[in-house]
Amino acid sequence: MFSSSSSSIVMDQASQPPRKKRRVAVGHKGRSLSPTYIPKSEVRTMRFCLDGFRGLSDYPAFGSFERYLDTSSDSAHGLSWRARIKIIPGANPVSLKIVLNERPKHKVIAQVRFQSKIPGVGFQWDDSPVAVDFFDDQKRAGKCYNTTCSNLLHPEHGFMDGNTLVVDVDVQLMEEKYLWYPTIEPASTLARMLGMPETSDVVLDVIDGECQVHRCVLAVQAPALYELVKELPLQGRLELKTVQRKTFTTFLEFIYGKETIPNVDNDSDAKSLLVLADRFGCTNLKLHLESRIAESFLCKENAAELLLFADSYSCALLKELSMDVYAGDPKNVIQSDGWDMIRQSPHILEELLHHVSFKHMPSDNAHGTKGIEHLDVSGLRQELQSAGLELEGSKKQLIERLQSTKDQEDS
């Protein structure tokens, strides 16, 4: 049976696109920000055939060197593809990979799945999408799928049509995006105060315990929460009976600077913490969690649900990327659990239609650069952060805020 490797295809120097500068998000402890992949096409199935494979797979005929065999070509997503098969003489293993017949104008990222015809065996998508390019060197290393000649030749596995090898491959093109994260100051000595309850002046009662905090910290880091406690007497208490202690402890560790990256293991914890940050006015935490959800947890199965969530809490980046997932794979998003709620929201359906149409419009102005209205939310926030402007709000508000600043600079 086939098995997938997570390594990317290696491109030759001439065909390799210009190397991008590594992007590091402040607050990520120097960790390079890995790309997020968003579907940009529907799944297409191609069929590759190799005539006379039964005779070619007679190993001694290959001599002492490994042999590369090219299949027939097929088209998908406006590109011409073929499969390449490597057979090692005197051995049973065989590797397959797909390549492009022509050098692409732009970098092609694809998610690939070889269809299994072996009873009871199903192939999964790659763990990560791969860069696909044109190859003219038969010995070039690449992303391979490994099986055996025995599997391919077995009469009950269905890979052979007479003497012809037939392999079906699913391909979905992906868009590579680097997500923006807010600048977060490194941890400071303020974090020590979190472990000094004797210096606290307010007690917050949560569902399964209490937390002792300092008004002065809340005034700077969580102004909406400070408004609720500022008039309380010394060691006064405020009940937060809808808040879990675990979630609130993570919230406090962030605002005190003990942790610059909130510890969340799943989308449920991340959403709960984001709601808390939104409720108490901790903007940087909210923006960080929004990017984290989009980078780590967004997929076609929950894109509709997260689109509704993002719309409810004014998360422009998460909302845009959720719509990108829909634009790339509408069939599966429509079949997901959250789609019924989308259908009941006319304004979201209208935004989805506009977003899908807008993605296919030219984005360059006469000078060959993107206008502000064509920047994605990551680009808008990067520009706004550089200008020291507010980062929250809908995409429309971000565009208007940045445009206003540009107009003032030009006047």
CSV table of C-alpha atoms in Angstrom, one decimal:
chain,number,residue,atom,x,y,z
A,1,MET,CA,0.0,0.0,0.0
A,2,PHE,CA,1.1,3.6,-0.5
A,3,SER,CA,2.4,5.8,2.2
A,4,SER,CA,3.0,9.5,2.1
A,5,SER,CA,6.0,11.5,3.0
A,6,SER,CA,5.8,15.0,4.4
A,7,SER,CA,8.9,16.4,2.7
A,8,SER,CA,8.4,19.0,-0.1
A,9,ILE,CA,9.5,18.5,-3.7
A,10,VAL,CA,13.0,19.9,-4.4
A,11,MET,CA,13.2,22.3,-7.3
A,12,ASP,CA,16.2,23.1,-9.4
A,13,GLN,CA,17.8,26.6,-9.1
A,14,ALA,CA,16.4,27.8,-12.4
A,15,SER,CA,12.8,27.0,-11.6
A,16,GLN,CA,12.8,27.8,-7.9
A,17,PRO,CA,10.9,31.0,-7.1
A,18,PRO,CA,12.8,33.9,-5.3
A,19,ARG,CA,13.4,32.9,-1.6
A,20,LYS,CA,11.1,34.8,0.7
A,21,LYS,CA,12.4,36.5,3.8
A,22,ARG,CA,11.6,34.5,6.9
A,23,ARG,CA,8.9,36.1,8.9
A,24,VAL,CA,9.0,36.0,12.6
A,25,ALA,CA,6.1,37.1,14.8
A,26,VAL,CA,7.2,39.0,17.9
A,27,GLY,CA,5.8,37.2,20.9
A,28,HIS,CA,6.4,33.8,19.3
A,29,LYS,CA,9.7,33.4,21.1
A,30,GLY,CA,11.6,33.7,17.8
A,31,ARG,CA,9.6,30.9,16.2
A,32,SER,CA,9.4,31.3,12.4
A,33,LEU,CA,5.7,31.8,11.4
A,34,SER,CA,4.9,28.8,9.3
A,35,PRO,CA,2.5,29.3,6.4
A,36,THR,CA,-1.2,28.5,6.5
A,37,TYR,CA,-2.7,26.7,3.5
A,38,ILE,CA,-6.2,27.7,2.2
A,39,PRO,CA,-7.9,25.7,-0.6
A,40,LYS,CA,-8.1,27.7,-3.8
A,41,SER,CA,-9.7,25.1,-6.0
A,42,GLU,CA,-12.1,22.2,-5.9
A,43,VAL,CA,-10.7,18.6,-6.0
A,44,ARG,CA,-10.0,17.3,-9.4
A,45,THR,CA,-9.2,13.6,-10.3
A,46,MET,CA,-6.7,12.8,-13.0
A,47,ARG,CA,-6.0,9.4,-14.5
A,48,PHE,CA,-2.5,8.4,-15.5
A,49,CYS,CA,-1.7,5.3,-17.7
A,50,LEU,CA,1.5,3.5,-18.5
A,51,ASP,CA,1.2,1.0,-21.4
A,52,GLY,CA,3.1,-2.2,-21.1
A,53,PHE,CA,3.8,-1.9,-17.4
A,54,ARG,CA,3.4,-5.6,-16.8
A,55,GLY,CA,6.4,-6.3,-19.1
A,56,LEU,CA,8.4,-3.3,-18.0
A,57,SER,CA,8.2,-4.4,-14.4
A,58,ASP,CA,10.3,-7.4,-15.2
A,59,TYR,CA,13.2,-6.2,-12.9
A,60,PRO,CA,16.2,-7.9,-14.6
A,61,ALA,CA,15.5,-6.0,-17.8
A,62,PHE,CA,16.4,-2.7,-16.1
A,63,GLY,CA,20.1,-3.6,-15.7
A,64,SER,CA,22.0,-2.3,-12.7
A,65,PHE,CA,20.4,1.2,-12.4
A,66,GLU,CA,17.1,2.4,-11.1
A,67,ARG,CA,14.6,3.1,-13.9
A,68,TYR,CA,12.2,6.1,-14.2
A,69,LEU,CA,9.0,5.7,-16.2
A,70,ASP,CA,6.6,8.5,-17.3
A,71,THR,CA,2.9,7.9,-17.7
A,72,SER,CA,0.5,9.5,-20.0
A,73,SER,CA,-0.6,13.1,-19.3
A,74,ASP,CA,-3.8,14.5,-17.9
A,75,SER,CA,-5.1,18.0,-17.2
A,76,ALA,CA,-6.5,19.7,-14.1
A,77,HIS,CA,-6.7,23.2,-12.8
A,78,GLY,CA,-5.5,24.6,-16.1
A,79,LEU,CA,-2.2,22.7,-15.9
A,80,SER,CA,-0.8,19.6,-17.6
A,81,TRP,CA,0.4,16.8,-15.3
A,82,ARG,CA,2.0,13.4,-15.5
A,83,ALA,CA,3.0,10.7,-13.0
A,84,ARG,CA,6.6,9.5,-12.7
A,85,ILE,CA,7.3,6.0,-11.5
A,86,LYS,CA,10.7,4.8,-10.1
A,87,ILE,CA,11.5,1.1,-10.1
A,88,ILE,CA,14.7,-0.3,-8.5
A,89,PRO,CA,16.1,-3.3,-10.3
A,90,GLY,CA,16.0,-6.6,-8.4
A,91,ALA,CA,13.7,-5.0,-5.7
A,92,ASN,CA,9.9,-4.9,-5.1
A,93,PRO,CA,9.4,-1.3,-3.9
A,94,VAL,CA,8.1,1.3,-6.4
A,95,SER,CA,7.6,5.0,-5.8
A,96,LEU,CA,5.2,7.4,-7.6
A,97,LYS,CA,5.0,11.1,-7.7
A,98,ILE,CA,3.2,13.7,-9.9
A,99,VAL,CA,5.0,16.5,-11.8
A,100,LEU,CA,4.0,19.2,-14.2
A,101,ASN,CA,4.7,19.0,-18.0
A,102,GLU,CA,5.4,22.7,-18.3
A,103,ARG,CA,7.3,25.1,-16.2
A,104,PRO,CA,4.6,27.1,-14.3
A,105,LYS,CA,4.5,30.9,-14.3
A,106,HIS,CA,3.9,30.9,-10.5
A,107,LYS,CA,4.6,28.7,-7.6
A,108,VAL,CA,2.1,25.8,-7.6
A,109,ILE,CA,1.1,24.4,-4.2
A,110,ALA,CA,-1.1,21.3,-4.2
A,111,GLN,CA,-2.6,18.7,-1.8
A,112,VAL,CA,-2.3,15.3,-3.4
A,113,ARG,CA,-4.1,11.9,-2.8
A,114,PHE,CA,-3.3,8.8,-4.7
A,115,GLN,CA,-6.5,6.7,-4.9
A,116,SER,CA,-6.2,3.2,-3.5
A,117,LYS,CA,-7.8,0.3,-5.3
A,118,ILE,CA,-6.7,-2.2,-2.6
A,119,PRO,CA,-9.8,-3.5,-0.8
A,120,GLY,CA,-10.1,-2.1,2.7
A,121,VAL,CA,-7.3,0.5,2.2
A,122,GLY,CA,-8.1,4.2,1.8
A,123,PHE,CA,-5.5,6.9,1.2
A,124,GLN,CA,-5.5,10.1,3.2
A,125,TRP,CA,-4.6,13.6,2.0
A,126,ASP,CA,-1.0,14.7,2.5
A,127,ASP,CA,-0.1,15.8,6.1
A,128,SER,CA,0.9,19.1,4.4
A,129,PRO,CA,0.6,20.5,0.9
A,130,VAL,CA,3.6,20.3,-1.4
A,131,ALA,CA,5.2,22.6,-3.9
A,132,VAL,CA,4.9,21.1,-7.4
A,133,ASP,CA,7.2,22.1,-10.3
A,134,PHE,CA,8.4,21.1,-13.8
A,135,PHE,CA,11.0,18.4,-13.8
A,136,ASP,CA,13.4,17.5,-16.7
A,137,ASP,CA,15.9,15.5,-14.6
A,138,GLN,CA,14.8,11.9,-14.0
A,139,LYS,CA,16.9,11.6,-10.9
A,140,ARG,CA,15.4,14.6,-9.2
A,141,ALA,CA,14.2,13.8,-5.7
A,142,GLY,CA,10.6,14.6,-4.9
A,143,LYS,CA,7.4,14.0,-2.9
A,144,CYS,CA,6.9,10.2,-3.4
A,145,TYR,CA,4.2,7.7,-2.7
A,146,ASN,CA,5.6,4.3,-2.0
A,147,THR,CA,4.1,0.9,-2.9
A,148,THR,CA,5.3,-2.3,-4.4
A,149,CYS,CA,5.2,-3.9,-7.8
A,150,SER,CA,3.3,-6.8,-6.3
A,151,ASN,CA,0.5,-4.5,-5.2
A,152,LEU,CA,0.3,-2.8,-8.6
A,153,LEU,CA,0.3,-6.1,-10.5
A,154,HIS,CA,-2.1,-8.0,-8.3
A,155,PRO,CA,-5.1,-8.9,-10.4
A,156,GLU,CA,-7.6,-8.1,-7.6
A,157,HIS,CA,-6.2,-4.7,-6.8
A,158,GLY,CA,-7.5,-3.1,-10.0
A,159,PHE,CA,-4.4,-1.1,-11.0
A,160,MET,CA,-3.9,-3.1,-14.2
A,161,ASP,CA,-6.0,-2.9,-17.3
A,162,GLY,CA,-4.5,-5.7,-19.3
A,163,ASN,CA,-0.8,-4.7,-19.6
A,164,THR,CA,-1.5,-1.0,-18.8
A,165,LEU,CA,-1.0,0.5,-15.4
A,166,VAL,CA,-3.9,2.9,-14.4
A,167,VAL,CA,-3.4,5.3,-11.4
A,168,ASP,CA,-6.1,7.8,-10.3
A,169,VAL,CA,-4.9,10.9,-8.4
A,170,ASP,CA,-6.9,13.6,-6.6
A,171,VAL,CA,-5.4,17.1,-6.7
A,172,GLN,CA,-6.5,20.3,-4.9
A,173,LEU,CA,-4.6,23.5,-5.4
A,174,MET,CA,-3.8,25.5,-2.2
A,175,GLU,CA,-3.0,29.1,-1.4
A,176,GLU,CA,0.0,29.8,0.9
A,177,LYS,CA,-0.6,32.5,3.4
A,178,TYR,CA,1.5,33.9,6.2
A,179,LEU,CA,-0.7,35.2,9.0
A,180,TRP,CA,-0.2,38.4,10.8
A,181,TYR,CA,0.2,38.3,14.6
A,182,PRO,CA,0.1,41.4,17.0
A,183,THR,CA,3.3,42.6,18.5
A,184,ILE,CA,3.5,41.4,22.1
A,185,GLU,CA,5.9,42.7,24.6
A,186,PRO,CA,8.2,40.1,26.3
A,187,ALA,CA,7.5,39.0,29.8
A,188,SER,CA,8.6,41.4,32.5
A,189,THR,CA,9.0,41.6,36.3
A,190,LEU,CA,5.3,42.4,36.4
A,191,ALA,CA,4.7,38.6,36.2
A,192,ARG,CA,6.0,38.2,39.7
A,193,MET,CA,3.0,40.1,41.1
A,194,LEU,CA,0.7,37.3,39.9
A,195,GLY,CA,2.3,35.1,42.5
A,196,MET,CA,2.1,37.7,45.3
A,197,PRO,CA,-1.5,37.6,46.6
A,198,GLU,CA,-0.6,39.7,49.6
A,199,THR,CA,-0.1,42.7,47.3
A,200,SER,CA,-3.5,42.3,45.5
A,201,ASP,CA,-6.4,44.6,46.1
A,202,VAL,CA,-9.3,42.8,44.4
A,203,VAL,CA,-10.7,39.2,44.5
A,204,LEU,CA,-12.5,37.8,41.5
A,205,ASP,CA,-14.8,34.8,42.1
A,206,VAL,CA,-14.9,32.4,39.1
A,207,ILE,CA,-16.8,29.2,38.7
A,208,ASP,CA,-14.5,26.9,40.6
A,209,GLY,CA,-12.3,29.2,42.7
A,210,GLU,CA,-11.0,32.7,43.2
A,211,CYS,CA,-8.3,34.8,41.7
A,212,GLN,CA,-6.5,37.7,43.5
A,213,VAL,CA,-5.5,40.5,41.2
A,214,HIS,CA,-4.2,44.1,41.1
A,215,ARG,CA,-6.4,47.0,39.9
A,216,CYS,CA,-3.4,48.8,38.4
A,217,VAL,CA,-2.6,45.9,36.1
A,218,LEU,CA,-6.3,45.6,35.0
A,219,ALA,CA,-6.4,49.4,34.3
A,220,VAL,CA,-3.7,49.0,31.6
A,221,GLN,CA,-4.2,45.4,30.3
A,222,ALA,CA,-8.0,44.8,30.7
A,223,PRO,CA,-9.7,48.2,30.9
A,224,ALA,CA,-13.2,46.8,30.6
A,225,LEU,CA,-12.6,44.6,33.6
A,226,TYR,CA,-11.0,47.5,35.5
A,227,GLU,CA,-14.2,49.5,35.0
A,228,LEU,CA,-16.1,46.7,36.9
A,229,VAL,CA,-13.7,46.7,39.9
A,230,LYS,CA,-12.4,50.3,40.2
A,231,GLU,CA,-15.1,51.4,42.8
A,232,LEU,CA,-14.8,48.3,45.0
A,233,PRO,CA,-13.3,48.6,48.5
A,234,LEU,CA,-9.8,47.2,49.2
A,235,GLN,CA,-10.0,43.4,48.9
A,236,GLY,CA,-13.5,43.8,47.4
A,237,ARG,CA,-15.0,40.9,45.5
A,238,LEU,CA,-16.5,40.6,42.0
A,239,GLU,CA,-18.4,37.5,40.9
A,240,LEU,CA,-17.6,36.2,37.5
A,241,LYS,CA,-19.7,33.0,37.7
A,242,THR,CA,-19.7,32.3,34.0
A,243,VAL,CA,-15.9,32.1,33.8
A,244,GLN,CA,-13.9,28.9,34.3
A,245,ARG,CA,-10.9,29.2,36.5
A,246,LYS,CA,-8.6,27.5,34.0
A,247,THR,CA,-9.6,30.0,31.3
A,248,PHE,CA,-9.2,32.9,33.6
A,249,THR,CA,-5.8,31.8,34.8
A,250,THR,CA,-4.6,31.7,31.2
A,251,PHE,CA,-6.0,35.2,30.8
A,252,LEU,CA,-4.2,36.5,33.9
A,253,GLU,CA,-0.9,34.9,32.9
A,254,PHE,CA,-1.1,36.8,29.6
A,255,ILE,CA,-2.0,40.2,31.0
A,256,TYR,CA,0.6,40.0,33.7
A,257,GLY,CA,3.2,39.1,31.1
A,258,LYS,CA,4.0,35.6,32.5
A,259,GLU,CA,3.1,34.0,29.2
A,260,THR,CA,3.4,35.9,25.9
A,261,ILE,CA,1.9,33.0,24.0
A,262,PRO,CA,-1.4,31.7,25.5
A,263,ASN,CA,-1.5,28.0,26.1
A,264,VAL,CA,-4.5,26.7,24.1
A,265,ASP,CA,-4.7,23.1,22.8
A,266,ASN,CA,-7.9,23.2,20.8
A,267,ASP,CA,-10.3,25.6,19.1
A,268,SER,CA,-12.8,25.4,22.0
A,269,ASP,CA,-10.3,26.7,24.6
A,270,ALA,CA,-9.0,29.3,22.1
A,271,LYS,CA,-12.6,30.6,21.4
A,272,SER,CA,-13.4,30.7,25.2
A,273,LEU,CA,-10.3,32.7,25.9
A,274,LEU,CA,-11.0,35.0,22.9
A,275,VAL,CA,-14.5,35.7,24.2
A,276,LEU,CA,-13.0,36.6,27.6
A,277,ALA,CA,-10.4,38.9,26.1
A,278,ASP,CA,-13.1,40.6,24.0
A,279,ARG,CA,-15.3,41.0,27.1
A,280,PHE,CA,-12.6,42.6,29.2
A,281,GLY,CA,-10.9,44.7,26.6
A,282,CYS,CA,-7.6,42.8,26.2
A,283,THR,CA,-7.2,43.6,22.6
A,284,ASN,CA,-3.7,42.1,22.0
A,285,LEU,CA,-4.8,38.8,23.5
A,286,LYS,CA,-7.9,38.7,21.4
A,287,LEU,CA,-6.0,39.5,18.2
A,288,HIS,CA,-3.4,36.9,18.9
A,289,LEU,CA,-6.0,34.2,19.6
A,290,GLU,CA,-7.8,35.1,16.4
A,291,SER,CA,-4.6,34.5,14.4
A,292,ARG,CA,-3.9,31.3,16.3
A,293,ILE,CA,-7.4,29.9,15.6
A,294,ALA,CA,-7.0,30.7,11.9
A,295,GLU,CA,-3.5,29.2,11.7
A,296,SER,CA,-4.0,26.1,13.8
A,297,PHE,CA,-7.7,25.1,13.9
A,298,LEU,CA,-9.5,26.5,10.8
A,299,CYS,CA,-10.5,23.8,8.3
A,300,LYS,CA,-13.3,23.0,5.8
A,301,GLU,CA,-15.2,21.1,8.5
A,302,ASN,CA,-15.5,24.1,10.8
A,303,ALA,CA,-15.2,27.1,8.4
A,304,ALA,CA,-18.9,27.9,8.5
A,305,GLU,CA,-19.0,27.7,12.3
A,306,LEU,CA,-15.9,29.9,12.6
A,307,LEU,CA,-17.3,32.4,10.1
A,308,LEU,CA,-20.3,32.9,12.3
A,309,PHE,CA,-18.1,33.2,15.4
A,310,ALA,CA,-15.8,35.7,13.7
A,311,ASP,CA,-18.7,37.8,12.6
A,312,SER,CA,-20.2,37.8,16.1
A,313,TYR,CA,-16.9,39.0,17.8
A,314,SER,CA,-15.6,41.3,15.0
A,315,CYS,CA,-12.6,39.0,14.1
A,316,ALA,CA,-11.8,40.4,10.6
A,317,LEU,CA,-8.8,38.1,9.9
A,318,LEU,CA,-10.6,34.9,11.0
A,319,LYS,CA,-13.7,35.9,9.0
A,320,GLU,CA,-11.7,36.5,5.9
A,321,LEU,CA,-9.8,33.2,6.1
A,322,SER,CA,-13.1,31.3,6.8
A,323,MET,CA,-14.5,32.8,3.6
A,324,ASP,CA,-11.3,31.8,1.8
A,325,VAL,CA,-11.8,28.2,2.8
A,326,TYR,CA,-15.4,28.4,1.5
A,327,ALA,CA,-14.2,30.0,-1.8
A,328,GLY,CA,-11.7,27.1,-2.3
A,329,ASP,CA,-14.0,24.2,-1.3
A,330,PRO,CA,-17.6,25.3,-1.2
A,331,LYS,CA,-19.1,21.8,-1.6
A,332,ASN,CA,-17.6,20.5,1.6
A,333,VAL,CA,-18.2,23.7,3.6
A,334,ILE,CA,-21.9,23.7,2.6
A,335,GLN,CA,-22.1,20.1,3.9
A,336,SER,CA,-20.6,21.0,7.3
A,337,ASP,CA,-22.7,21.4,10.5
A,338,GLY,CA,-22.5,25.2,10.7
A,339,TRP,CA,-23.9,25.9,7.2
A,340,ASP,CA,-27.6,25.9,8.2
A,341,MET,CA,-26.9,28.9,10.4
A,342,ILE,CA,-25.1,30.6,7.5
A,343,ARG,CA,-28.1,30.2,5.3
A,344,GLN,CA,-30.2,32.0,7.9
A,345,SER,CA,-27.9,35.1,7.8
A,346,PRO,CA,-28.5,37.2,4.6
A,347,HIS,CA,-25.8,39.6,5.4
A,348,ILE,CA,-23.1,36.9,5.7
A,349,LEU,CA,-24.4,35.3,2.5
A,350,GLU,CA,-24.0,38.6,0.8
A,351,GLU,CA,-20.5,39.1,2.1
A,352,LEU,CA,-19.6,35.6,1.0
A,353,LEU,CA,-20.8,36.3,-2.6
A,354,HIS,CA,-18.9,39.6,-2.6
A,355,HIS,CA,-15.7,38.0,-1.2
A,356,VAL,CA,-15.7,35.1,-3.8
A,357,SER,CA,-16.3,37.6,-6.7
A,358,PHE,CA,-13.7,40.1,-5.4
A,359,LYS,CA,-11.0,37.4,-5.2
A,360,HIS,CA,-11.1,37.0,-9.0
A,361,MET,CA,-10.8,40.7,-9.8
A,362,PRO,CA,-7.5,42.3,-10.7
A,363,SER,CA,-5.7,43.6,-7.6
A,364,ASP,CA,-2.9,45.7,-9.1
A,365,ASN,CA,-3.1,49.4,-9.8
A,366,ALA,CA,-1.4,51.2,-12.7
A,367,HIS,CA,1.9,51.1,-10.8
A,368,GLY,CA,1.8,47.4,-10.3
A,369,THR,CA,1.1,47.5,-6.6
A,370,LYS,CA,-1.9,46.5,-4.6
A,371,GLY,CA,-4.3,49.2,-3.6
A,372,ILE,CA,-5.5,49.4,0.0
A,373,GLU,CA,-8.9,48.0,-0.9
A,374,HIS,CA,-7.2,44.9,-2.2
A,375,LEU,CA,-5.0,44.2,0.8
A,376,ASP,CA,-6.0,41.2,2.9
A,377,VAL,CA,-6.6,41.6,6.6
A,378,SER,CA,-3.1,40.5,7.5
A,379,GLY,CA,-1.7,43.2,5.1
A,380,LEU,CA,-4.0,45.8,6.5
A,381,ARG,CA,-3.1,45.1,10.1
A,382,GLN,CA,0.6,45.0,9.3
A,383,GLU,CA,0.3,48.5,7.8
A,384,LEU,CA,-1.9,49.8,10.7
A,385,GLN,CA,0.5,48.3,13.3
A,386,SER,CA,3.5,50.0,11.6
A,387,ALA,CA,1.6,53.3,11.8
A,388,GLY,CA,0.6,52.8,15.4
A,389,LEU,CA,-3.1,52.7,14.7
A,390,GLU,CA,-6.0,50.7,16.1
A,391,LEU,CA,-6.1,47.1,14.9
A,392,GLU,CA,-9.6,46.0,15.8
A,393,GLY,CA,-12.7,46.3,13.6
A,394,SER,CA,-14.2,44.9,10.5
A,395,LYS,CA,-12.2,44.8,7.2
A,396,LYS,CA,-14.2,47.8,6.0
A,397,GLN,CA,-13.2,49.8,9.1
A,398,LEU,CA,-9.6,48.8,8.7
A,399,ILE,CA,-9.5,49.9,5.1
A,400,GLU,CA,-11.2,53.2,6.0
A,401,ARG,CA,-8.7,53.8,8.9
A,402,LEU,CA,-5.7,53.1,6.8
A,403,GLN,CA,-7.0,55.1,3.8
A,404,SER,CA,-7.7,58.1,6.0
A,405,THR,CA,-4.1,58.0,7.3
A,406,LYS,CA,-2.7,57.8,3.7
A,407,ASP,CA,-4.9,60.7,2.6
A,408,GLN,CA,-3.6,62.8,5.5
A,409,GLU,CA,0.0,61.9,4.5
A,410,ASP,CA,-0.6,62.9,0.9
A,411,SER,CA,-2.3,66.2,1.7
